[in-house]
């Protein structure tokens, strides 16, 4: 079966068989198919799409291209949560101990940030001593003992996806629903969790901008998970404004600690409680709404915070940050940004907010870039708020004073002001089970 024949078939809009997709991925991993072949294939999929059976076949081919983690030692309690990426999304730091405090076992592999979206591993790396790598035996042992283990995803899991994603990133084919769905689910299936909850972001700060496309992505991934024998659900959540007020690694850890302490931003609290409710309903059965109520109690009575401290300490981190966040690394400089006009914040280009944090040193433009843990943004107002000219809009943090001028310009360009109040949008649009 010639590689060019498979590409030609998809280019013309025909359905590929599972055998053709398996052969393509096998050829790519063996070196018989080159990067330029896969770049052409990705572009053909971008324009022609894929049927559900093709997307499922591509997912499983990439999942089986490397190591498949066996979490059977954890029984049916193993649960994973994946976000499709956003700005200010520090939910794993809260949801993992919250779910563990109620009997779930969060065995999770996370990534680093690239571009305007932040990465969970970068946030955890801001905690002194935290080990982002554990061998497989230690990973499973910690998850079993403490109910939580979160490490950086290694290249041994779905390596075909890692290679294909790198090509998509430089060939303008990232935002293809079949390619996104197969990329996410190949890694989730290879990582072994029995239960999976997806947080599919929609809006200006998300990879997928429209609600209809986000719904299609969520439905596609849920079906793939079901076909692979996993319990799975997806929440479609708003990313037309940053989640919480903090954007940047230390700043987001501080905000997560505040929520675990029973306070913190209401939107962040609510998203975390809803995600935890879905995860616990998959693990234990029952009504997700009732599990949400129990999750709120775990936040308010300090039990979730106890599990956070045990997790961080077990993985080598300084758990004292739960009581003293000044132990986290902070930026050398700060700069306040003030509202240029009086009015309601009608819109925030959340991708621009994320890009501002990158300019300050909180993110990467290239994988090789070094992050400043303390860099970022602390917002004082968000969409829907009314501000007066001269009111504090945000505070910027960076080790590099020279970054403030361009960062201020970028952040202010993200805000649109209006004279009249704006219509609220849902925090959670819908749940797909």
GROMACS .gro file of C-alpha atoms in nm, residues 96-377:
model
  282
   96UNK     CA    1  -0.695   1.665   4.173
   97UNK     CA    2  -0.690   1.697   4.555
   98UNK     CA    3  -1.063   1.767   4.559
   99UNK     CA    4  -1.139   1.438   4.380
  100UNK     CA    5  -0.882   1.246   4.585
  101UNK     CA    6  -1.040   1.374   4.907
  102UNK     CA    7  -1.364   1.203   4.802
  103UNK     CA    8  -1.221   0.867   4.704
  104UNK     CA    9  -1.105   0.913   4.346
  105UNK     CA   10  -0.756   0.829   4.226
  106UNK     CA   11  -0.616   1.097   3.995
  107UNK     CA   12  -0.331   0.945   3.793
  108UNK     CA   13  -0.254   1.222   3.546
  109UNK     CA   14   0.003   1.311   3.288
  110UNK     CA   15   0.014   1.679   3.197
  111UNK     CA   16   0.204   1.901   2.959
  112UNK     CA   17   0.395   2.226   2.953
  113UNK     CA   18   0.253   2.540   2.801
  114UNK     CA   19   0.330   2.659   2.452
  115UNK     CA   20   0.205   2.983   2.302
  116UNK     CA   21  -0.074   3.172   2.477
  117UNK     CA   22  -0.200   2.875   2.682
  118UNK     CA   23  -0.043   2.777   3.014
  119UNK     CA   24   0.069   2.427   3.114
  120UNK     CA   25   0.000   2.245   3.441
  121UNK     CA   26   0.358   2.119   3.464
  122UNK     CA   27   0.491   2.476   3.445
  123UNK     CA   28   0.266   2.576   3.734
  124UNK     CA   29   0.377   2.279   3.945
  125UNK     CA   30   0.740   2.353   3.857
  126UNK     CA   31   0.701   2.688   4.037
  127UNK     CA   32   0.680   2.487   4.361
  128UNK     CA   33   1.033   2.429   4.492
  129UNK     CA   34   1.136   2.064   4.477
  130UNK     CA   35   0.829   1.930   4.294
  131UNK     CA   36   0.927   1.626   4.085
  132UNK     CA   37   0.761   1.639   3.746
  133UNK     CA   38   0.901   1.296   3.653
  134UNK     CA   39   0.841   0.962   3.827
  135UNK     CA   40   0.910   0.615   3.695
  136UNK     CA   41   0.604   0.406   3.620
  137UNK     CA   42   0.618   0.203   3.941
  138UNK     CA   43   0.656   0.515   4.158
  139UNK     CA   44   0.377   0.691   3.966
  140UNK     CA   45   0.128   0.411   4.029
  141UNK     CA   46   0.241   0.366   4.390
  142UNK     CA   47   0.195   0.735   4.468
  143UNK     CA   48  -0.147   0.746   4.300
  144UNK     CA   49  -0.254   0.443   4.503
  145UNK     CA   50  -0.115   0.577   4.833
  146UNK     CA   51  -0.211   0.944   4.814
  147UNK     CA   52  -0.490   0.945   4.554
  148UNK     CA   53  -0.292   1.182   4.329
  149UNK     CA   54   0.010   1.168   4.102
  150UNK     CA   55   0.067   1.434   3.835
  151UNK     CA   56   0.375   1.413   3.614
  152UNK     CA   57   0.493   1.542   3.280
  153UNK     CA   58   0.379   1.330   2.987
  154UNK     CA   59   0.677   1.149   2.840
  155UNK     CA   60   0.759   1.087   2.478
  156UNK     CA   61   0.692   0.714   2.516
  157UNK     CA   62   0.316   0.777   2.513
  158UNK     CA   63   0.156   0.820   2.170
  159UNK     CA   64   0.486   0.925   2.006
  160UNK     CA   65   0.318   0.932   1.664
  161UNK     CA   66   0.091   1.206   1.792
  162UNK     CA   67   0.385   1.407   1.929
  163UNK     CA   68   0.556   1.395   1.592
  164UNK     CA   69   0.239   1.475   1.399
  165UNK     CA   70   0.151   1.762   1.632
  166UNK     CA   71   0.492   1.921   1.578
  167UNK     CA   72   0.419   1.917   1.204
  168UNK     CA   73   0.068   2.056   1.252
  169UNK     CA   74   0.209   2.342   1.456
  170UNK     CA   75   0.422   2.462   1.162
  171UNK     CA   76   0.179   2.381   0.879
  172UNK     CA   77  -0.130   2.571   1.004
  173UNK     CA   78  -0.328   2.251   1.059
  174UNK     CA   79  -0.364   2.263   1.438
  175UNK     CA   80  -0.731   2.369   1.436
  176UNK     CA   81  -0.875   2.059   1.269
  177UNK     CA   82  -1.145   1.884   1.475
  178UNK     CA   83  -1.044   1.526   1.378
  179UNK     CA   84  -0.676   1.601   1.437
  180UNK     CA   85  -0.743   1.770   1.773
  181UNK     CA   86  -0.972   1.490   1.888
  182UNK     CA   87  -0.734   1.210   1.788
  183UNK     CA   88  -0.438   1.395   1.942
  184UNK     CA   89  -0.606   1.444   2.281
  185UNK     CA   90  -0.764   1.100   2.302
  186UNK     CA   91  -0.460   0.905   2.183
  187UNK     CA   92  -0.264   1.040   2.481
  188UNK     CA   93  -0.552   0.990   2.726
  189UNK     CA   94  -0.605   0.629   2.616
  190UNK     CA   95  -0.232   0.555   2.626
  191UNK     CA   96  -0.215   0.703   2.979
  192UNK     CA   97  -0.447   0.432   3.102
  193UNK     CA   98  -0.716   0.600   3.314
  194UNK     CA   99  -1.045   0.410   3.337
  195UNK     CA  100  -1.248   0.733   3.374
  196UNK     CA  101  -1.190   1.056   3.179
  197UNK     CA  102  -1.348   1.400   3.204
  198UNK     CA  103  -1.276   1.654   2.930
  199UNK     CA  104  -1.291   2.031   2.980
  200UNK     CA  105  -1.351   2.160   2.628
  201UNK     CA  106  -1.290   2.535   2.616
  202UNK     CA  107  -1.473   2.767   2.379
  203UNK     CA  108  -1.420   3.136   2.304
  204UNK     CA  109  -1.147   3.384   2.220
  205UNK     CA  110  -0.885   3.223   2.444
  206UNK     CA  111  -0.954   2.867   2.333
  207UNK     CA  112  -0.807   2.661   2.053
  208UNK     CA  113  -1.161   2.614   1.921
  209UNK     CA  114  -1.338   2.950   1.908
  210UNK     CA  115  -1.704   2.873   1.834
  211UNK     CA  116  -1.959   2.685   2.042
  212UNK     CA  117  -2.066   2.466   1.749
  213UNK     CA  118  -1.709   2.353   1.680
  214UNK     CA  119  -1.646   2.298   2.052
  215UNK     CA  120  -1.959   2.083   2.072
  216UNK     CA  121  -1.847   1.878   1.772
  217UNK     CA  122  -1.502   1.831   1.928
  218UNK     CA  123  -1.652   1.726   2.262
  219UNK     CA  124  -1.894   1.480   2.102
  220UNK     CA  125  -1.617   1.332   1.887
  221UNK     CA  126  -1.383   1.276   2.183
  222UNK     CA  127  -1.658   1.132   2.404
  223UNK     CA  128  -1.750   0.881   2.134
  224UNK     CA  129  -1.385   0.781   2.088
  225UNK     CA  130  -1.353   0.725   2.463
  226UNK     CA  131  -1.670   0.516   2.478
  227UNK     CA  132  -1.556   0.304   2.183
  228UNK     CA  133  -1.225   0.246   2.366
  229UNK     CA  134  -1.411   0.117   2.673
  230UNK     CA  135  -1.362   0.423   2.895
  231UNK     CA  136  -1.617   0.601   3.111
  232UNK     CA  137  -1.609   0.954   2.977
  233UNK     CA  138  -1.786   1.288   2.993
  234UNK     CA  139  -1.714   1.636   2.861
  235UNK     CA  140  -1.800   1.985   2.983
  236UNK     CA  141  -1.801   2.273   2.735
  237UNK     CA  142  -1.680   2.575   2.932
  238UNK     CA  143  -1.628   2.943   2.863
  239UNK     CA  144  -1.285   3.075   2.766
  240UNK     CA  145  -1.397   3.415   2.637
  241UNK     CA  146  -1.246   3.558   2.953
  242UNK     CA  147  -0.957   3.425   3.164
  243UNK     CA  148  -1.045   3.176   3.437
  244UNK     CA  149  -0.997   3.346   3.771
  245UNK     CA  150  -0.789   3.662   3.794
  246UNK     CA  151  -0.435   3.522   3.787
  247UNK     CA  152  -0.241   3.441   3.469
  248UNK     CA  153   0.111   3.311   3.521
  249UNK     CA  154   0.265   3.023   3.711
  250UNK     CA  155   0.330   3.143   4.067
  251UNK     CA  156   0.026   3.370   4.051
  252UNK     CA  157  -0.195   3.077   3.949
  253UNK     CA  158  -0.058   2.850   4.222
  254UNK     CA  159  -0.141   3.124   4.473
  255UNK     CA  160  -0.495   3.149   4.337
  256UNK     CA  161  -0.538   2.770   4.347
  257UNK     CA  162  -0.426   2.768   4.711
  258UNK     CA  163  -0.686   3.038   4.786
  259UNK     CA  164  -0.964   2.823   4.637
  260UNK     CA  165  -0.846   2.518   4.830
  261UNK     CA  166  -0.859   2.737   5.139
  262UNK     CA  167  -1.227   2.806   5.081
  263UNK     CA  168  -1.202   3.143   4.905
  264UNK     CA  169  -1.075   3.255   4.565
  265UNK     CA  170  -1.265   3.361   4.249
  266UNK     CA  171  -1.620   3.231   4.214
  267UNK     CA  172  -1.581   3.127   3.849
  268UNK     CA  173  -1.274   2.917   3.927
  269UNK     CA  174  -1.444   2.758   4.228
  270UNK     CA  175  -1.751   2.668   4.024
  271UNK     CA  176  -1.561   2.515   3.731
  272UNK     CA  177  -1.353   2.303   3.969
  273UNK     CA  178  -1.657   2.183   4.164
  274UNK     CA  179  -1.838   2.090   3.841
  275UNK     CA  180  -1.538   1.904   3.698
  276UNK     CA  181  -1.492   1.719   4.028
  277UNK     CA  182  -1.861   1.627   4.032
  278UNK     CA  183  -1.838   1.467   3.687
  279UNK     CA  184  -1.516   1.283   3.775
  280UNK     CA  185  -1.658   1.144   4.099
  281UNK     CA  186  -1.983   1.040   3.932
  282UNK     CA  187  -1.782   0.838   3.680
  283UNK     CA  188  -1.570   0.681   3.956
  284UNK     CA  189  -1.839   0.604   4.212
  285UNK     CA  190  -2.167   0.633   4.020
  286UNK     CA  191  -2.454   0.850   4.132
  287UNK     CA  192  -2.572   1.201   4.049
  288UNK     CA  193  -2.299   1.450   3.951
  289UNK     CA  194  -2.501   1.727   4.121
  290UNK     CA  195  -2.479   1.547   4.455
  291UNK     CA  196  -2.105   1.499   4.410
  292UNK     CA  197  -2.075   1.872   4.340
  293UNK     CA  198  -2.236   1.940   4.678
  294UNK     CA  199  -1.991   1.706   4.849
  295UNK     CA  200  -1.702   1.873   4.666
  296UNK     CA  201  -1.809   2.213   4.798
  297UNK     CA  202  -1.803   2.073   5.152
  298UNK     CA  203  -1.453   1.932   5.095
  299UNK     CA  204  -1.332   2.277   4.995
  300UNK     CA  205  -1.497   2.451   5.288
  301UNK     CA  206  -1.392   2.206   5.562
  302UNK     CA  207  -1.024   2.191   5.461
  303UNK     CA  208  -1.014   1.827   5.352
  304UNK     CA  209  -0.919   1.910   4.991
  305UNK     CA  210  -0.635   2.129   5.120
  306UNK     CA  211  -0.504   1.840   5.331
  307UNK     CA  212  -0.486   1.620   5.023
  308UNK     CA  213  -0.314   1.899   4.829
  309UNK     CA  214  -0.042   1.923   5.095
  310UNK     CA  215   0.007   1.545   5.107
  311UNK     CA  216   0.034   1.531   4.728
  312UNK     CA  217   0.286   1.812   4.698
  313UNK     CA  218   0.500   1.674   4.981
  314UNK     CA  219   0.487   1.317   4.844
  315UNK     CA  220   0.613   1.442   4.509
  316UNK     CA  221   0.904   1.630   4.667
  317UNK     CA  222   0.755   1.980   4.672
  318UNK     CA  223   0.751   2.235   4.953
  319UNK     CA  224   0.403   2.182   5.097
  320UNK     CA  225   0.444   2.485   5.325
  321UNK     CA  226   0.321   2.699   5.034
  322UNK     CA  227  -0.032   2.596   5.137
  323UNK     CA  228   0.008   2.821   5.440
  324UNK     CA  229   0.271   3.064   5.313
  325UNK     CA  230   0.270   3.143   4.942
  326UNK     CA  231   0.557   3.389   4.987
  327UNK     CA  232   0.777   3.078   4.961
  328UNK     CA  233   0.695   3.066   4.590
  329UNK     CA  234   0.925   3.251   4.344
  330UNK     CA  235   0.802   3.603   4.268
  331UNK     CA  236   0.889   3.854   3.998
  332UNK     CA  237   1.140   4.131   4.065
  333UNK     CA  238   0.925   4.408   3.916
  334UNK     CA  239   0.560   4.504   3.884
  335UNK     CA  240   0.360   4.765   3.697
  336UNK     CA  241  -0.001   4.874   3.740
  337UNK     CA  242  -0.228   4.926   3.438
  338UNK     CA  243  -0.524   5.164   3.467
  339UNK     CA  244  -0.852   5.179   3.276
  340UNK     CA  245  -0.826   5.422   2.983
  341UNK     CA  246  -1.201   5.492   2.983
  342UNK     CA  247  -1.516   5.471   3.192
  343UNK     CA  248  -1.761   5.195   3.101
  344UNK     CA  249  -1.840   4.828   3.111
  345UNK     CA  250  -1.587   4.574   2.992
  346UNK     CA  251  -1.786   4.434   2.701
  347UNK     CA  252  -1.527   4.191   2.565
  348UNK     CA  253  -1.182   4.054   2.641
  349UNK     CA  254  -0.967   3.904   2.370
  350UNK     CA  255  -0.844   3.629   2.597
  351UNK     CA  256  -0.581   3.509   2.354
  352UNK     CA  257  -0.424   3.857   2.373
  353UNK     CA  258  -0.428   3.834   2.753
  354UNK     CA  259  -0.242   3.504   2.725
  355UNK     CA  260   0.002   3.659   2.480
  356UNK     CA  261   0.065   3.942   2.726
  357UNK     CA  262   0.173   3.691   2.989
  358UNK     CA  263   0.407   3.538   2.732
  359UNK     CA  264   0.565   3.880   2.667
  360UNK     CA  265   0.622   3.915   3.040
  361UNK     CA  266   0.809   3.584   3.053
  362UNK     CA  267   0.535   3.352   3.185
  363UNK     CA  268   0.514   3.141   2.869
  364UNK     CA  269   0.706   3.014   2.570
  365UNK     CA  270   0.713   3.110   2.206
  366UNK     CA  271   0.947   2.816   2.143
  367UNK     CA  272   0.987   2.494   2.340
  368UNK     CA  273   1.342   2.598   2.432
  369UNK     CA  274   1.236   2.924   2.602
  370UNK     CA  275   1.296   2.953   2.977
  371UNK     CA  276   0.998   3.057   3.188
  372UNK     CA  277   1.005   3.314   3.465
  373UNK     CA  278   0.791   3.149   3.738
  374UNK     CA  279   0.682   3.479   3.893
  375UNK     CA  280   0.590   3.655   3.569
  376UNK     CA  281   0.230   3.714   3.472
  377UNK     CA  282  -0.083   3.922   3.519
   0.00000   0.00000   0.00000
